[in-house]
mmCIF file of C-alpha atoms in Angstrom:
data_model
loop_
_atom_site.group_PDB
_atom_site.id
_atom_site.type_symbol
_atom_site.label_atom_id
_atom_site.label_comp_id
_atom_site.label_asym_id
_atom_site.label_seq_id
_atom_site.Cartn_x
_atom_site.Cartn_y
_atom_site.Cartn_z
ATOM 1 C CA UNK A 1 -37.769 -118.159 -31.201
ATOM 2 C CA UNK A 2 -39.941 -119.274 -28.128
ATOM 3 C CA UNK A 3 -36.801 -119.740 -25.979
ATOM 4 C CA UNK A 4 -35.108 -116.444 -26.811
ATOM 5 C CA UNK A 5 -34.751 -113.871 -23.898
ATOM 6 C CA UNK A 6 -36.439 -110.676 -24.330
ATOM 7 C CA UNK A 7 -34.357 -107.564 -24.244
ATOM 8 C CA UNK A 8 -35.735 -104.374 -22.555
ATOM 9 C CA UNK A 9 -35.212 -100.787 -23.325
ATOM 10 C CA UNK A 10 -36.256 -97.327 -21.734
ATOM 11 C CA UNK A 11 -39.628 -97.605 -23.053
ATOM 12 C CA UNK A 12 -40.602 -100.532 -20.969
ATOM 13 C CA UNK A 13 -39.475 -99.045 -17.816
ATOM 14 C CA UNK A 14 -42.529 -97.313 -15.864
ATOM 15 C CA UNK A 15 -41.648 -94.782 -13.434
ATOM 16 C CA UNK A 16 -44.084 -93.882 -10.595
ATOM 17 C CA UNK A 17 -44.887 -89.903 -10.858
ATOM 18 C CA UNK A 18 -43.435 -88.385 -7.883
ATOM 19 C CA UNK A 19 -44.568 -85.408 -6.083
ATOM 20 C CA UNK A 20 -45.178 -82.052 -7.833
ATOM 21 C CA UNK A 21 -41.730 -80.504 -8.251
ATOM 22 C CA UNK A 22 -43.376 -77.076 -8.275
ATOM 23 C CA UNK A 23 -41.904 -74.843 -5.672
ATOM 24 C CA UNK A 24 -44.105 -73.986 -2.911
ATOM 25 C CA UNK A 25 -45.203 -70.221 -2.736
ATOM 26 C CA UNK A 26 -44.699 -67.990 0.397
ATOM 27 C CA UNK A 27 -47.355 -65.861 -0.839
ATOM 28 C CA UNK A 28 -50.272 -65.477 1.761
ATOM 29 C CA UNK A 29 -53.758 -64.446 0.919
ATOM 30 C CA UNK A 30 -54.312 -60.867 1.702
ATOM 31 C CA UNK A 31 -57.530 -61.340 3.194
ATOM 32 C CA UNK A 32 -59.097 -58.078 2.270
ATOM 33 C CA UNK A 33 -62.487 -59.124 3.411
ATOM 34 C CA UNK A 34 -61.412 -59.519 6.938
ATOM 35 C CA UNK A 35 -63.067 -57.931 9.889
ATOM 36 C CA UNK A 36 -61.435 -56.302 12.763
ATOM 37 C CA UNK A 37 -61.988 -57.696 16.439
ATOM 38 C CA UNK A 38 -60.611 -57.547 20.067
ATOM 39 C CA UNK A 39 -59.965 -60.719 21.780
ATOM 40 C CA UNK A 40 -61.918 -60.716 25.163
ATOM 41 C CA UNK A 41 -61.147 -64.422 26.271
ATOM 42 C CA UNK A 42 -58.918 -67.334 25.396
ATOM 43 C CA UNK A 43 -59.788 -71.057 26.326
ATOM 44 C CA UNK A 44 -57.901 -74.206 24.838
ATOM 45 C CA UNK A 45 -57.211 -73.103 21.591
ATOM 46 C CA UNK A 46 -60.580 -71.146 21.240
ATOM 47 C CA UNK A 47 -60.886 -67.483 21.352
ATOM 48 C CA UNK A 48 -63.683 -65.270 21.960
ATOM 49 C CA UNK A 49 -63.512 -62.007 19.589
ATOM 50 C CA UNK A 50 -65.744 -58.943 20.064
ATOM 51 C CA UNK A 51 -66.465 -57.229 16.872
ATOM 52 C CA UNK A 52 -68.307 -53.978 16.134
ATOM 53 C CA UNK A 53 -71.865 -54.164 16.319
ATOM 54 C CA UNK A 54 -71.936 -57.947 16.570
ATOM 55 C CA UNK A 55 -72.188 -60.851 18.552
ATOM 56 C CA UNK A 56 -68.991 -62.299 20.270
ATOM 57 C CA UNK A 57 -67.183 -64.600 17.609
ATOM 58 C CA UNK A 58 -65.679 -67.513 18.390
ATOM 59 C CA UNK A 59 -62.435 -68.199 16.540
ATOM 60 C CA UNK A 60 -59.470 -70.477 16.112
ATOM 61 C CA UNK A 61 -55.941 -69.236 14.822
ATOM 62 C CA UNK A 62 -55.065 -69.720 11.303
ATOM 63 C CA UNK A 63 -52.248 -71.924 10.268
ATOM 64 C CA UNK A 64 -50.507 -69.125 8.608
ATOM 65 C CA UNK A 65 -49.827 -67.261 12.041
ATOM 66 C CA UNK A 66 -47.314 -69.897 12.910
ATOM 67 C CA UNK A 67 -46.322 -69.873 16.396
ATOM 68 C CA UNK A 68 -47.577 -66.566 17.314
ATOM 69 C CA UNK A 69 -49.621 -66.283 20.309
ATOM 70 C CA UNK A 70 -52.873 -64.703 20.787
ATOM 71 C CA UNK A 71 -53.818 -63.509 24.046
ATOM 72 C CA UNK A 72 -56.535 -61.306 25.814
ATOM 73 C CA UNK A 73 -56.342 -57.688 24.349
ATOM 74 C CA UNK A 74 -55.015 -58.476 21.153
ATOM 75 C CA UNK A 75 -56.466 -56.719 18.036
ATOM 76 C CA UNK A 76 -56.952 -59.198 15.298
ATOM 77 C CA UNK A 77 -58.510 -59.799 11.902
ATOM 78 C CA UNK A 78 -60.868 -62.361 11.070
ATOM 79 C CA UNK A 79 -62.200 -64.539 8.092
ATOM 80 C CA UNK A 80 -64.636 -67.254 7.781
ATOM 81 C CA UNK A 81 -68.123 -67.523 9.791
ATOM 82 C CA UNK A 82 -68.158 -64.488 11.782
ATOM 83 C CA UNK A 83 -71.784 -64.256 12.245
ATOM 84 C CA UNK A 84 -71.383 -65.214 16.064
ATOM 85 C CA UNK A 85 -73.900 -68.045 15.697
ATOM 86 C CA UNK A 86 -74.152 -71.205 17.673
ATOM 87 C CA UNK A 87 -71.651 -73.496 16.275
ATOM 88 C CA UNK A 88 -70.046 -70.904 13.991
ATOM 89 C CA UNK A 89 -66.106 -70.653 14.003
ATOM 90 C CA UNK A 90 -64.056 -67.884 12.342
ATOM 91 C CA UNK A 91 -60.239 -67.999 11.868
ATOM 92 C CA UNK A 92 -57.625 -65.465 13.068
ATOM 93 C CA UNK A 93 -55.630 -64.658 10.428
ATOM 94 C CA UNK A 94 -53.669 -61.392 11.571
ATOM 95 C CA UNK A 95 -52.535 -59.901 14.789
ATOM 96 C CA UNK A 96 -52.228 -56.193 14.917
ATOM 97 C CA UNK A 97 -48.913 -55.098 16.214
ATOM 98 C CA UNK A 98 -49.019 -54.742 20.261
ATOM 99 C CA UNK A 99 -48.713 -51.106 21.459
ATOM 100 C CA UNK A 100 -47.819 -52.695 25.052
ATOM 101 C CA UNK A 101 -47.284 -56.289 26.523
ATOM 102 C CA UNK A 102 -47.869 -57.392 30.177
ATOM 103 C CA UNK A 103 -45.619 -60.223 30.824
ATOM 104 C CA UNK A 104 -44.753 -62.397 33.650
ATOM 105 C CA UNK A 105 -41.952 -64.947 34.179
ATOM 106 C CA UNK A 106 -43.493 -68.419 34.539
ATOM 107 C CA UNK A 107 -41.279 -69.553 37.269
ATOM 108 C CA UNK A 108 -38.459 -67.749 38.873
ATOM 109 C CA UNK A 109 -37.062 -70.990 39.878
ATOM 110 C CA UNK A 110 -33.976 -71.909 37.790
ATOM 111 C CA UNK A 111 -34.052 -75.710 38.619
ATOM 112 C CA UNK A 112 -37.359 -76.508 36.712
ATOM 113 C CA UNK A 113 -37.450 -76.961 32.829
ATOM 114 C CA UNK A 114 -39.752 -74.217 32.446
ATOM 115 C CA UNK A 115 -38.052 -71.991 34.826
ATOM 116 C CA UNK A 116 -37.995 -68.156 33.685
ATOM 117 C CA UNK A 117 -40.047 -68.672 30.739
ATOM 118 C CA UNK A 118 -41.538 -65.421 29.798
ATOM 119 C CA UNK A 119 -45.495 -65.608 29.154
ATOM 120 C CA UNK A 120 -47.564 -62.884 27.676
ATOM 121 C CA UNK A 121 -50.522 -62.286 30.220
ATOM 122 C CA UNK A 122 -52.319 -59.222 28.403
ATOM 123 C CA UNK A 123 -51.678 -57.087 25.138
ATOM 124 C CA UNK A 124 -52.525 -53.468 24.527
ATOM 125 C CA UNK A 125 -53.390 -52.565 27.984
ATOM 126 C CA UNK A 126 -53.328 -48.945 29.118
ATOM 127 C CA UNK A 127 -52.907 -49.444 32.690
ATOM 128 C CA UNK A 128 -52.474 -51.982 35.510
ATOM 129 C CA UNK A 129 -54.869 -51.610 38.294
ATOM 130 C CA UNK A 130 -53.342 -52.999 41.570
ATOM 131 C CA UNK A 131 -56.212 -53.646 44.052
ATOM 132 C CA UNK A 132 -55.181 -54.127 47.695
ATOM 133 C CA UNK A 133 -57.276 -53.870 50.989
ATOM 134 C CA UNK A 134 -56.083 -51.691 53.786
ATOM 135 C CA UNK A 135 -57.161 -54.557 56.329
ATOM 136 C CA UNK A 136 -58.308 -58.005 56.237
ATOM 137 C CA UNK A 137 -56.036 -58.879 54.815
ATOM 138 C CA UNK A 138 -53.587 -56.144 55.238
ATOM 139 C CA UNK A 139 -51.751 -54.499 52.376
ATOM 140 C CA UNK A 140 -48.643 -56.602 50.981
ATOM 141 C CA UNK A 141 -46.334 -54.322 49.767
ATOM 142 C CA UNK A 142 -44.292 -57.015 48.349
ATOM 143 C CA UNK A 143 -47.039 -57.918 46.057
ATOM 144 C CA UNK A 144 -47.588 -54.290 45.058
ATOM 145 C CA UNK A 145 -43.778 -53.717 44.140
ATOM 146 C CA UNK A 146 -43.868 -56.655 41.944
ATOM 147 C CA UNK A 147 -46.962 -55.367 40.041
ATOM 148 C CA UNK A 148 -45.311 -52.032 39.792
ATOM 149 C CA UNK A 149 -42.232 -53.706 38.287
ATOM 150 C CA UNK A 150 -44.297 -55.463 35.736
ATOM 151 C CA UNK A 151 -46.234 -52.127 34.952
ATOM 152 C CA UNK A 152 -43.051 -50.191 34.527
ATOM 153 C CA UNK A 153 -41.558 -52.975 32.341
ATOM 154 C CA UNK A 154 -44.741 -53.072 30.055
ATOM 155 C CA UNK A 155 -44.577 -49.390 29.736
ATOM 156 C CA UNK A 156 -48.139 -49.055 31.071
ATOM 157 C CA UNK A 157 -49.318 -46.801 33.757
ATOM 158 C CA UNK A 158 -50.027 -48.227 37.338
ATOM 159 C CA UNK A 159 -52.989 -47.262 39.511
ATOM 160 C CA UNK A 160 -53.267 -48.208 43.082
ATOM 161 C CA UNK A 161 -56.946 -49.103 44.294
ATOM 162 C CA UNK A 162 -57.082 -49.389 48.028
ATOM 163 C CA UNK A 163 -60.347 -51.258 49.082
ATOM 164 C CA UNK A 164 -62.055 -51.679 52.592
ATOM 165 C CA UNK A 165 -61.051 -48.046 53.381
ATOM 166 C CA UNK A 166 -63.765 -48.100 56.021
ATOM 167 C CA UNK A 167 -61.746 -50.230 58.033
ATOM 168 C CA UNK A 168 -58.478 -48.550 58.101
ATOM 169 C CA UNK A 169 -56.581 -45.369 56.862
ATOM 170 C CA UNK A 170 -54.534 -45.069 53.832
ATOM 171 C CA UNK A 171 -51.576 -43.032 55.343
ATOM 172 C CA UNK A 172 -48.938 -45.815 55.761
ATOM 173 C CA UNK A 173 -49.389 -47.093 52.284
ATOM 174 C CA UNK A 174 -49.270 -44.019 50.570
ATOM 175 C CA UNK A 175 -46.089 -42.948 52.614
ATOM 176 C CA UNK A 176 -44.504 -45.912 51.590
ATOM 177 C CA UNK A 177 -44.997 -44.971 47.909
ATOM 178 C CA UNK A 178 -44.856 -41.286 48.448
ATOM 179 C CA UNK A 179 -41.562 -41.202 46.148
ATOM 180 C CA UNK A 180 -43.174 -42.858 43.257
ATOM 181 C CA UNK A 181 -45.997 -40.517 42.187
ATOM 182 C CA UNK A 182 -48.161 -43.525 42.288
ATOM 183 C CA UNK A 183 -51.884 -42.505 41.388
ATOM 184 C CA UNK A 184 -54.412 -44.062 43.662
ATOM 185 C CA UNK A 185 -58.026 -44.258 44.709
ATOM 186 C CA UNK A 186 -59.863 -45.307 47.941
ATOM 187 C CA UNK A 187 -62.865 -47.526 47.915
ATOM 188 C CA UNK A 188 -65.514 -48.165 50.440
ATOM 189 C CA UNK A 189 -68.621 -50.274 50.315
ATOM 190 C CA UNK A 190 -70.867 -47.267 50.370
ATOM 191 C CA UNK A 191 -68.770 -45.455 47.689
ATOM 192 C CA UNK A 192 -70.093 -44.404 44.360
ATOM 193 C CA UNK A 193 -66.842 -45.410 42.433
ATOM 194 C CA UNK A 194 -67.019 -42.173 40.434
ATOM 195 C CA UNK A 195 -63.244 -41.596 40.774
ATOM 196 C CA UNK A 196 -62.297 -45.004 39.835
ATOM 197 C CA UNK A 197 -64.948 -44.941 36.903
ATOM 198 C CA UNK A 198 -63.227 -41.711 35.679
ATOM 199 C CA UNK A 199 -59.782 -43.270 35.512
ATOM 200 C CA UNK A 200 -60.946 -46.403 33.891
ATOM 201 C CA UNK A 201 -63.101 -44.422 31.016
ATOM 202 C CA UNK A 202 -61.657 -45.121 27.737
ATOM 203 C CA UNK A 203 -58.997 -47.138 28.926
ATOM 204 C CA UNK A 204 -57.992 -50.866 28.565
ATOM 205 C CA UNK A 205 -57.307 -51.608 32.518
ATOM 206 C CA UNK A 206 -55.973 -54.629 33.669
ATOM 207 C CA UNK A 207 -57.004 -55.510 37.305
ATOM 208 C CA UNK A 208 -54.704 -57.814 39.936
ATOM 209 C CA UNK A 209 -55.122 -58.482 43.256
ATOM 210 C CA UNK A 210 -54.802 -61.335 46.149
ATOM 211 C CA UNK A 211 -57.722 -63.310 47.233
ATOM 212 C CA UNK A 212 -60.040 -61.530 49.971
ATOM 213 C CA UNK A 213 -58.952 -57.909 48.696
ATOM 214 C CA UNK A 214 -62.327 -57.269 47.357
ATOM 215 C CA UNK A 215 -61.635 -57.285 43.545
ATOM 216 C CA UNK A 216 -64.208 -59.697 42.393
ATOM 217 C CA UNK A 217 -66.654 -57.455 44.316
ATOM 218 C CA UNK A 218 -65.418 -54.346 42.514
ATOM 219 C CA UNK A 219 -65.646 -56.002 39.178
ATOM 220 C CA UNK A 220 -69.064 -56.681 39.824
ATOM 221 C CA UNK A 221 -69.811 -53.279 40.727
ATOM 222 C CA UNK A 222 -68.315 -51.730 37.984
ATOM 223 C CA UNK A 223 -69.782 -54.297 35.244
ATOM 224 C CA UNK A 224 -73.295 -55.155 36.937
ATOM 225 C CA UNK A 225 -73.485 -58.185 34.531
ATOM 226 C CA UNK A 226 -70.082 -59.382 34.621
ATOM 227 C CA UNK A 227 -71.109 -62.831 35.911
ATOM 228 C CA UNK A 228 -73.186 -63.193 32.786
ATOM 229 C CA UNK A 229 -70.561 -62.060 30.425
ATOM 230 C CA UNK A 230 -68.319 -64.465 31.936
ATOM 231 C CA UNK A 231 -70.735 -67.222 31.378
ATOM 232 C CA UNK A 232 -70.983 -66.294 27.654
ATOM 233 C CA UNK A 233 -67.174 -66.198 26.939
ATOM 234 C CA UNK A 234 -66.436 -69.491 28.942
ATOM 235 C CA UNK A 235 -68.807 -71.168 26.215
ATOM 236 C CA UNK A 236 -65.934 -70.882 23.833
ATOM 237 C CA UNK A 237 -64.334 -73.996 25.570
ATOM 238 C CA UNK A 238 -66.636 -76.958 26.896
ATOM 239 C CA UNK A 239 -68.796 -74.725 29.396
ATOM 240 C CA UNK A 240 -65.794 -74.492 31.815
ATOM 241 C CA UNK A 241 -65.641 -71.075 33.895
ATOM 242 C CA UNK A 242 -62.638 -69.325 32.714
ATOM 243 C CA UNK A 243 -61.838 -68.500 36.237
ATOM 244 C CA UNK A 244 -58.050 -69.445 35.617
ATOM 245 C CA UNK A 245 -57.888 -67.009 32.523
ATOM 246 C CA UNK A 246 -58.046 -63.329 31.746
ATOM 247 C CA UNK A 247 -61.405 -62.219 30.762
ATOM 248 C CA UNK A 248 -61.905 -58.679 29.089
ATOM 249 C CA UNK A 249 -65.254 -57.207 30.134
ATOM 250 C CA UNK A 250 -66.947 -53.809 28.717
ATOM 251 C CA UNK A 251 -67.509 -51.208 31.100
ATOM 252 C CA UNK A 252 -71.307 -49.724 30.721
ATOM 253 C CA UNK A 253 -71.475 -47.447 28.185
ATOM 254 C CA UNK A 254 -68.723 -48.574 26.066
ATOM 255 C CA UNK A 255 -66.278 -46.484 27.872
ATOM 256 C CA UNK A 256 -63.517 -48.802 28.273
ATOM 257 C CA UNK A 257 -62.580 -52.414 29.055
ATOM 258 C CA UNK A 258 -61.509 -54.165 32.361
ATOM 259 C CA UNK A 259 -59.394 -57.184 32.020
ATOM 260 C CA UNK A 260 -59.991 -59.369 35.074
ATOM 261 C CA UNK A 261 -57.081 -61.587 35.731
ATOM 262 C CA UNK A 262 -58.159 -63.993 38.691
ATOM 263 C CA UNK A 263 -55.526 -66.559 37.488
ATOM 264 C CA UNK A 264 -52.591 -64.070 37.860
ATOM 265 C CA UNK A 265 -51.898 -63.375 41.341
ATOM 266 C CA UNK A 266 -48.179 -62.800 41.342
ATOM 267 C CA UNK A 267 -45.653 -61.911 38.799
ATOM 268 C CA UNK A 268 -42.361 -63.545 38.104
ATOM 269 C CA UNK A 269 -39.906 -61.179 37.256
ATOM 270 C CA UNK A 270 -36.788 -62.764 36.159
ATOM 271 C CA UNK A 271 -37.227 -61.263 32.482
ATOM 272 C CA UNK A 272 -36.991 -57.665 33.805
ATOM 273 C CA UNK A 273 -33.672 -56.049 33.590
ATOM 274 C CA UNK A 274 -32.533 -53.142 35.812
ATOM 275 C CA UNK A 275 -32.529 -50.556 32.912
ATOM 276 C CA UNK A 276 -36.042 -51.473 32.055
ATOM 277 C CA UNK A 277 -37.486 -50.802 35.380
ATOM 278 C CA UNK A 278 -35.683 -47.498 35.107
ATOM 279 C CA UNK A 279 -38.774 -46.409 32.881
ATOM 280 C CA UNK A 280 -40.676 -45.643 36.006
ATOM 281 C CA UNK A 281 -37.882 -43.494 37.211
ATOM 282 C CA UNK A 282 -37.059 -40.820 34.636
ATOM 283 C CA UNK A 283 -35.138 -38.643 37.328
ATOM 284 C CA UNK A 284 -32.704 -41.385 37.723
ATOM 285 C CA UNK A 285 -32.061 -42.222 33.959
ATOM 286 C CA UNK A 286 -29.392 -39.386 33.338
ATOM 287 C CA UNK A 287 -27.592 -40.396 36.348
ATOM 288 C CA UNK A 288 -26.854 -43.868 34.893
ATOM 289 C CA UNK A 289 -24.768 -42.379 32.012
ATOM 290 C CA UNK A 290 -21.428 -42.875 33.866
ATOM 291 C CA UNK A 291 -22.410 -46.302 35.114
ATOM 292 C CA UNK A 292 -20.250 -49.236 33.549
ATOM 293 C CA UNK A 293 -22.022 -51.529 30.851
ATOM 294 C CA UNK A 294 -24.479 -53.833 32.364
ATOM 295 C CA UNK A 295 -24.379 -52.144 35.665
ATOM 296 C CA UNK A 296 -27.220 -53.589 38.003
ATOM 297 C CA UNK A 297 -27.504 -50.431 39.819
ATOM 298 C CA UNK A 298 -27.595 -52.325 43.264
ATOM 299 C CA UNK A 299 -25.986 -51.035 46.493
ATOM 300 C CA UNK A 300 -23.394 -53.859 45.894
ATOM 301 C CA UNK A 301 -22.257 -52.413 42.475
ATOM 302 C CA UNK A 302 -19.418 -50.219 43.581
ATOM 303 C CA UNK A 303 -19.113 -48.586 40.150
ATOM 304 C CA UNK A 304 -22.748 -47.424 39.994
ATOM 305 C CA UNK A 305 -23.108 -43.919 39.347
ATOM 306 C CA UNK A 306 -26.572 -43.236 40.826
ATOM 307 C CA UNK A 307 -25.326 -42.870 44.551
ATOM 308 C CA UNK A 308 -22.826 -39.963 43.437
ATOM 309 C CA UNK A 309 -25.990 -38.544 41.256
ATOM 310 C CA UNK A 310 -28.303 -38.425 44.237
ATOM 311 C CA UNK A 311 -25.465 -37.013 46.437
ATOM 312 C CA UNK A 312 -25.073 -34.068 44.056
ATOM 313 C CA UNK A 313 -28.654 -33.185 44.770
ATOM 314 C CA UNK A 314 -30.031 -34.224 41.167
ATOM 315 C CA UNK A 315 -32.517 -36.718 42.780
ATOM 316 C CA UNK A 316 -34.334 -37.519 45.974
ATOM 317 C CA UNK A 317 -32.582 -39.982 47.944
ATOM 318 C CA UNK A 318 -35.942 -41.886 48.805
ATOM 319 C CA UNK A 319 -36.450 -42.375 44.760
ATOM 320 C CA UNK A 320 -33.039 -43.807 44.630
ATOM 321 C CA UNK A 321 -34.210 -46.231 47.405
ATOM 322 C CA UNK A 322 -37.733 -46.929 46.103
ATOM 323 C CA UNK A 323 -35.836 -47.944 42.819
ATOM 324 C CA UNK A 324 -33.425 -50.306 44.408
ATOM 325 C CA UNK A 325 -36.302 -51.817 46.682
ATOM 326 C CA UNK A 326 -38.072 -52.709 43.377
ATOM 327 C CA UNK A 327 -35.015 -54.287 41.953
ATOM 328 C CA UNK A 328 -34.704 -56.500 45.245
ATOM 329 C CA UNK A 329 -38.453 -57.200 44.569
ATOM 330 C CA UNK A 330 -37.953 -58.044 40.989
ATOM 331 C CA UNK A 331 -34.906 -60.607 42.153
ATOM 332 C CA UNK A 332 -37.058 -62.050 44.766
ATOM 333 C CA UNK A 333 -34.973 -60.671 47.652
ATOM 334 C CA UNK A 334 -38.247 -59.322 48.929
ATOM 335 C CA UNK A 335 -40.975 -61.710 49.814
ATOM 336 C CA UNK A 336 -44.544 -61.098 48.172
ATOM 337 C CA UNK A 337 -46.328 -61.543 51.314
ATOM 338 C CA UNK A 338 -44.925 -58.379 52.804
#
């Protein structure tokens, strides 16, 4: 029997247990204890979130958000350590539906891999404050036009803020935009900013402007401790000043927010359609009913019904000219430095 070969049966077979076959659930925690906050700054995966009656909270995105981006202006829900203490880190578990989205195209050049990629600049803004100086440097209407296109596309109100009004008059610029019903304010070094403060009160306002137009000076006058506030929110990263990122600053008296965007000096507008731009021209909308589908409403579109609409006296010809000028700016046919 010593040399007899052993026979094996199924009881001798050991099977390594595999991973659990329990189906994965898609049920997510409800986070009923989450608190609400407002994203005031973003820096390399960390977010400064303002919560009612507390210190700014540093947070990160929860994995359950997937690829949803979080940007300045977002209203979010937080869980975890929301004390705002040094070293504390909360998690953003929900993003409230945005009421407005200011976008730009990363690059208008189709030859680059990232060309025509849409990026969200700011969420939930009420108005876009376009800061332009009247002299030194002179006003750049091409830049203003592109900002107007971005505002109309985002369905937020534009406001033209003309600085250095002590050096030149505004007549030429205002005449250029006379048919757009574009609200404006004039700012001088000695002005009290009362009119501008009134327009900013209770609003979330995004400020954009070229270098040298006095935007930083204006922000510091509106928010006297703006430099200190920016220093605080920059601490969400590694102490780097967030000069290339949007930063939301509360106006004194809790009357509203200014979102300073020093890194956004221009807008790529490849994502904006001709019909989207029409939001800023309600008097022209009805005239497009007879246009062919996908009409671009340019002078080269022979079937565009807007020309006949204007010739029939239904709208001012200068309104159509302004609309088409913005279309050209959107397409890059007008230079931004005009």
